[in-house]
Each structure stands twice: as structure tokens, then as C-alpha cells.
CSV table of N, CA and C in Angstrom, one decimal:
chain,number,residue,atom,x,y,z
S,1,MET,N,190.9,159.8,103.8
S,1,MET,CA,190.9,158.4,104.0
S,1,MET,C,189.8,158.1,105.1
S,2,LYS,N,189.0,157.1,104.8
S,2,LYS,CA,187.9,156.8,105.7
S,2,LYS,C,188.2,155.5,106.4
S,3,PHE,N,187.7,155.4,107.6
S,3,PHE,CA,188.0,154.2,108.5
S,3,PHE,C,186.7,153.7,109.0
S,4,LYS,N,186.7,152.4,109.2
S,4,LYS,CA,185.6,151.8,110.1
S,4,LYS,C,186.4,151.5,111.4
S,5,TYR,N,185.7,151.6,112.5
S,5,TYR,CA,186.4,151.4,113.8
S,5,TYR,C,185.5,150.6,114.8
S,6,ARG,N,186.1,150.0,115.7
S,6,ARG,CA,185.4,149.3,116.8
S,6,ARG,C,186.2,149.4,118.1
S,7,GLU,N,185.5,149.2,119.2
S,7,GLU,CA,186.2,149.2,120.4
S,7,GLU,C,186.4,147.8,120.9
S,8,VAL,N,187.5,147.5,121.4
S,8,VAL,CA,187.9,146.2,121.9
S,8,VAL,C,188.4,146.3,123.3
S,9,ILE,N,188.0,145.5,124.3
S,9,ILE,CA,188.5,145.5,125.6
S,9,ILE,C,189.4,144.3,125.8
S,10,ILE,N,190.6,144.5,126.1
S,10,ILE,CA,191.6,143.5,126.4
S,10,ILE,C,192.2,143.7,127.8
S,11,LYS,N,192.1,142.8,128.7
S,11,LYS,CA,192.6,142.9,130.0
S,11,LYS,C,192.2,144.2,130.7
S,12,SER,N,190.9,144.5,130.6
S,12,SER,CA,190.3,145.7,131.2
S,12,SER,C,190.8,147.0,130.6
S,13,LYS,N,191.4,147.0,129.5
S,13,LYS,CA,191.9,148.2,128.8
S,13,LYS,C,191.2,148.3,127.5
S,14,LYS,N,190.6,149.5,127.2
S,14,LYS,CA,189.9,149.7,126.0
S,14,LYS,C,190.8,150.2,124.9
S,15,TYR,N,190.7,149.5,123.7
S,15,TYR,CA,191.5,149.9,122.5
S,15,TYR,C,190.5,150.3,121.4
S,16,ILE,N,190.9,151.2,120.6
S,16,ILE,CA,190.1,151.6,119.4
S,16,ILE,C,190.8,151.0,118.2
S,17,VAL,N,190.2,150.2,117.5
S,17,VAL,CA,190.8,149.5,116.3
S,17,VAL,C,190.2,150.2,115.1
S,18,TYR,N,191.1,150.8,114.3
S,18,TYR,CA,190.8,151.4,113.0
S,18,TYR,C,191.2,150.6,111.8
S,19,GLU,N,190.3,150.4,110.9
S,19,GLU,CA,190.6,149.7,109.6
S,19,GLU,C,190.2,150.6,108.4
S,20,PRO,N,191.2,150.9,107.5
S,20,PRO,CA,190.9,151.7,106.4
S,20,PRO,C,189.8,151.0,105.5
S,21,ILE,N,189.0,151.8,104.9
S,21,ILE,CA,187.9,151.2,104.1
S,21,ILE,C,188.3,150.8,102.7
S,22,ASP,N,189.0,151.8,102.0
S,22,ASP,CA,189.4,151.6,100.6
S,22,ASP,C,190.9,151.3,100.5
S,23,ILE,N,191.2,150.0,100.7
S,23,ILE,CA,192.6,149.6,100.5
S,23,ILE,C,192.9,149.3,99.1
S,24,PRO,N,193.9,149.9,98.4
S,24,PRO,CA,194.1,149.6,97.0
S,24,PRO,C,194.5,148.2,96.8
S,25,LYS,N,194.1,147.7,95.6
S,25,LYS,CA,194.5,146.3,95.3
S,25,LYS,C,196.0,146.2,94.9
S,26,GLN,N,196.6,147.4,94.7
S,26,GLN,CA,198.1,147.4,94.4
S,26,GLN,C,199.0,147.3,95.6
S,27,LEU,N,198.4,147.1,96.8
S,27,LEU,CA,199.2,146.9,98.0
S,27,LEU,C,199.0,145.5,98.5
S,28,ARG,N,200.1,144.8,98.6
S,28,ARG,CA,200.1,143.4,99.0
S,28,ARG,C,201.0,143.2,100.2
S,29,GLY,N,200.6,142.4,101.1
S,29,GLY,CA,201.4,142.0,102.3
S,29,GLY,C,201.7,140.5,102.3
S,30,LEU,N,202.9,140.2,102.4
S,30,LEU,CA,203.3,138.7,102.4
S,30,LEU,C,204.0,138.4,103.7
S,31,TYR,N,203.7,137.3,104.2
S,31,TYR,CA,204.3,136.9,105.5
S,31,TYR,C,204.7,135.4,105.3
S,32,SER,N,205.9,135.1,105.9
S,32,SER,CA,206.4,133.8,105.8
S,32,SER,C,206.3,133.1,107.2
S,33,SER,N,206.6,131.8,107.2
S,33,SER,CA,206.5,131.1,108.5
S,33,SER,C,207.6,131.4,109.4
S,34,ASN,N,208.7,132.0,108.9
S,34,ASN,CA,209.8,132.4,109.8
S,34,ASN,C,209.8,133.9,110.2
S,35,ASP,N,208.6,134.5,110.2
S,35,ASP,CA,208.4,135.9,110.7
S,35,ASP,C,209.1,136.9,109.8
S,36,VAL,N,209.2,136.7,108.5
S,36,VAL,CA,209.7,137.7,107.6
S,36,VAL,C,208.5,138.2,106.8
S,37,SER,N,208.4,139.5,106.8
S,37,SER,CA,207.3,140.1,106.1
S,37,SER,C,207.8,141.0,105.0
S,38,CYS,N,206.9,141.3,104.0
S,38,CYS,CA,207.3,142.0,102.9
S,38,CYS,C,206.0,142.8,102.4
S,39,ILE,N,206.2,144.0,101.9
S,39,ILE,CA,205.2,144.8,101.3
S,39,ILE,C,205.5,145.0,99.9
S,40,LEU,N,204.6,144.6,99.0
S,40,LEU,CA,204.7,144.8,97.6
S,40,LEU,C,203.7,145.8,97.1
S,41,ALA,N,204.1,146.8,96.4
S,41,ALA,CA,203.2,147.9,96.0
S,41,ALA,C,203.8,148.6,94.8
S,42,ASN,N,202.9,149.3,94.1
S,42,ASN,CA,203.3,150.3,93.1
S,42,ASN,C,203.1,151.7,93.7
S,43,ALA,N,203.1,152.7,92.8
S,43,ALA,CA,203.0,154.1,93.3
S,43,ALA,C,201.6,154.3,94.0
S,44,ILE,N,200.6,153.6,93.6
S,44,ILE,CA,199.3,153.8,94.2
S,44,ILE,C,199.3,153.2,95.6
S,45,GLY,N,199.9,152.0,95.7
S,45,GLY,CA,200.0,151.4,97.0
S,45,GLY,C,200.8,152.2,98.0
S,46,TYR,N,202.0,152.7,97.6
S,46,TYR,CA,202.8,153.4,98.5
S,46,TYR,C,202.2,154.8,98.8
S,47,LYS,N,201.4,155.4,97.9
S,47,LYS,CA,200.8,156.6,98.2
S,47,LYS,C,199.8,156.4,99.4
S,48,PHE,N,199.0,155.3,99.3
S,48,PHE,CA,198.1,154.9,100.3
S,48,PHE,C,198.9,154.8,101.7
S,49,LEU,N,200.0,154.1,101.7
S,49,LEU,CA,200.8,153.9,102.9
S,49,LEU,C,201.3,155.2,103.4
S,50,LYS,N,201.7,156.1,102.6
S,50,LYS,CA,202.2,157.4,103.0
S,50,LYS,C,201.1,158.2,103.7
S,51,GLU,N,199.9,158.2,103.1
S,51,GLU,CA,198.7,158.9,103.7
S,51,GLU,C,198.4,158.2,105.1
S,52,LEU,N,198.4,156.9,105.1
S,52,LEU,CA,198.1,156.2,106.4
S,52,LEU,C,199.1,156.5,107.5
S,53,PHE,N,200.4,156.5,107.1
S,53,PHE,CA,201.4,156.9,108.1
S,53,PHE,C,201.3,158.3,108.6
S,54,LEU,N,200.9,159.2,107.8
S,54,LEU,CA,200.7,160.6,108.2
S,54,LEU,C,199.5,160.7,109.2
S,55,ILE,N,198.5,159.9,108.9
S,55,ILE,CA,197.3,159.9,109.9
S,55,ILE,C,197.7,159.3,111.2
S,56,VAL,N,198.4,158.1,111.1
S,56,VAL,CA,198.8,157.4,112.3
S,56,VAL,C,199.8,158.3,113.1
S,57,GLY,N,200.7,159.0,112.5
S,57,GLY,CA,201.7,159.8,113.2
S,57,GLY,C,201.0,161.0,113.9
S,58,SER,N,199.9,161.5,113.3
S,58,SER,CA,199.3,162.7,113.9
S,58,SER,C,198.2,162.3,114.9
S,59,ASN,N,197.9,161.0,115.0
S,59,ASN,CA,196.9,160.5,116.0
S,59,ASN,C,197.4,160.7,117.4
S,60,LYS,N,196.6,161.4,118.2
S,60,LYS,CA,196.9,161.7,119.6
S,60,LYS,C,196.2,160.8,120.6
S,61,GLU,N,195.3,159.9,120.1
S,61,GLU,CA,194.5,159.1,121.0
S,61,GLU,C,195.3,157.9,121.6
S,62,ASP,N,195.2,157.7,122.9
S,62,ASP,CA,195.8,156.5,123.5
S,62,ASP,C,195.2,155.2,123.1
S,63,ASN,N,195.9,154.2,123.1
S,63,ASN,CA,195.4,152.8,122.8
S,63,ASN,C,194.7,152.7,121.5
S,64,SER,N,195.2,153.3,120.4
S,64,SER,CA,194.7,153.2,119.1
S,64,SER,C,195.5,152.2,118.3
S,65,VAL,N,194.8,151.3,117.5
S,65,VAL,CA,195.4,150.3,116.7
S,65,VAL,C,194.9,150.5,115.3
S,66,PHE,N,195.8,150.5,114.3
S,66,PHE,CA,195.5,150.6,112.9
S,66,PHE,C,195.8,149.3,112.3
S,67,LEU,N,194.8,148.7,111.6
S,67,LEU,CA,194.9,147.4,111.0
S,67,LEU,C,194.7,147.6,109.5
S,68,VAL,N,195.6,147.1,108.7
S,68,VAL,CA,195.4,147.1,107.2
S,68,VAL,C,195.5,145.6,106.8
S,69,PHE,N,194.4,145.1,106.2
S,69,PHE,CA,194.3,143.8,105.8
S,69,PHE,C,194.4,143.7,104.3
S,70,ASP,N,195.2,142.8,103.8
S,70,ASP,CA,195.3,142.6,102.3
S,70,ASP,C,194.1,141.7,101.9
S,71,SER,N,193.2,142.3,101.3
S,71,SER,CA,192.0,141.6,100.9
S,71,SER,C,192.1,141.0,99.5
S,72,SER,N,193.2,141.2,98.8
S,72,SER,CA,193.4,140.6,97.5
S,72,SER,C,193.4,139.1,97.5
S,73,ARG,N,192.9,138.5,96.5
S,73,ARG,CA,192.9,137.1,96.4
S,73,ARG,C,194.3,136.6,96.1
S,74,GLU,N,194.6,135.4,96.5
S,74,GLU,CA,196.0,134.8,96.3
S,74,GLU,C,196.3,134.7,94.9
S,75,VAL,N,197.5,135.0,94.6
S,75,VAL,CA,198.0,135.0,93.2
S,75,VAL,C,199.2,134.1,93.2
S,76,GLU,N,199.2,133.1,92.3
S,76,GLU,CA,200.3,132.1,92.2
S,76,GLU,C,201.7,132.8,92.0
S,77,GLU,N,201.7,133.9,91.2
S,77,GLU,CA,202.9,134.5,90.8
S,77,GLU,C,203.7,135.0,92.1
S,78,PHE,N,202.9,135.6,93.0
S,78,PHE,CA,203.5,136.1,94.3
S,78,PHE,C,204.2,134.9,95.0
S,79,HIS,N,203.5,133.7,95.0
S,79,HIS,CA,204.1,132.6,95.7
S,79,HIS,C,205.4,132.1,95.0
S,80,ASP,N,205.5,132.3,93.7
S,80,ASP,CA,206.7,131.9,93.0
S,80,ASP,C,207.8,132.8,93.4
S,81,TRP,N,207.5,134.1,93.6
S,81,TRP,CA,208.6,135.1,93.9
S,81,TRP,C,209.0,134.9,95.4
S,82,PHE,N,208.0,134.6,96.3
S,82,PHE,CA,208.2,134.6,97.7
S,82,PHE,C,207.6,133.3,98.2
S,83,PRO,N,208.3,132.1,98.0
S,83,PRO,CA,207.7,130.8,98.2
S,83,PRO,C,207.2,130.5,99.6
S,84,THR,N,207.8,131.1,100.6
S,84,THR,CA,207.3,130.8,102.0
S,84,THR,C,206.1,131.7,102.4
S,85,GLY,N,205.7,132.6,101.5
S,85,GLY,CA,204.6,133.6,101.9
S,85,GLY,C,203.3,133.0,101.7
């Protein structure tokens, strides 16, 4: 898995932010206004998450942040299933 990364300084503490490059389109994140989140995925999406969790779990660097953005375009069908997302 490949990442792009950047360094961010917040309150004089340096953080390294990692973002995976190839996020599968079969992985969706939904968030509602009442702080309920949901991950929708098939086997490809969950395989990606498994590999990411193994990398995060073996990471020994302090102040590391891993961000995964859902770059899929909005789909009306998901909003029907999860109306507040």
C-alpha cells in the first residue's frame, strides 16, 4: 500500500499525516449529523481496511495520523438507505 504524507505542526507538536493513494471505490464512509458513522464495503473494501489496520498497528512512529477519504461521488441510493448521511 502506498501513501502520500505531509507534516503538520499543531500547538508546536509535529504530526505526520498519511493518506493512502489507491482507495478502492467499493469502500464508502457515511456520517450523519448526530455523530453516527457507518462503513459500507464489499470484500475488496474490507481487504483494503484489513491491510490498512495491519500497517497502522505495526507503525511505531509517534504522532502519526492516518486519513482515509471517501472520494466516491455521492450516490442517491446510499442516501435512501441512510437518510441522515
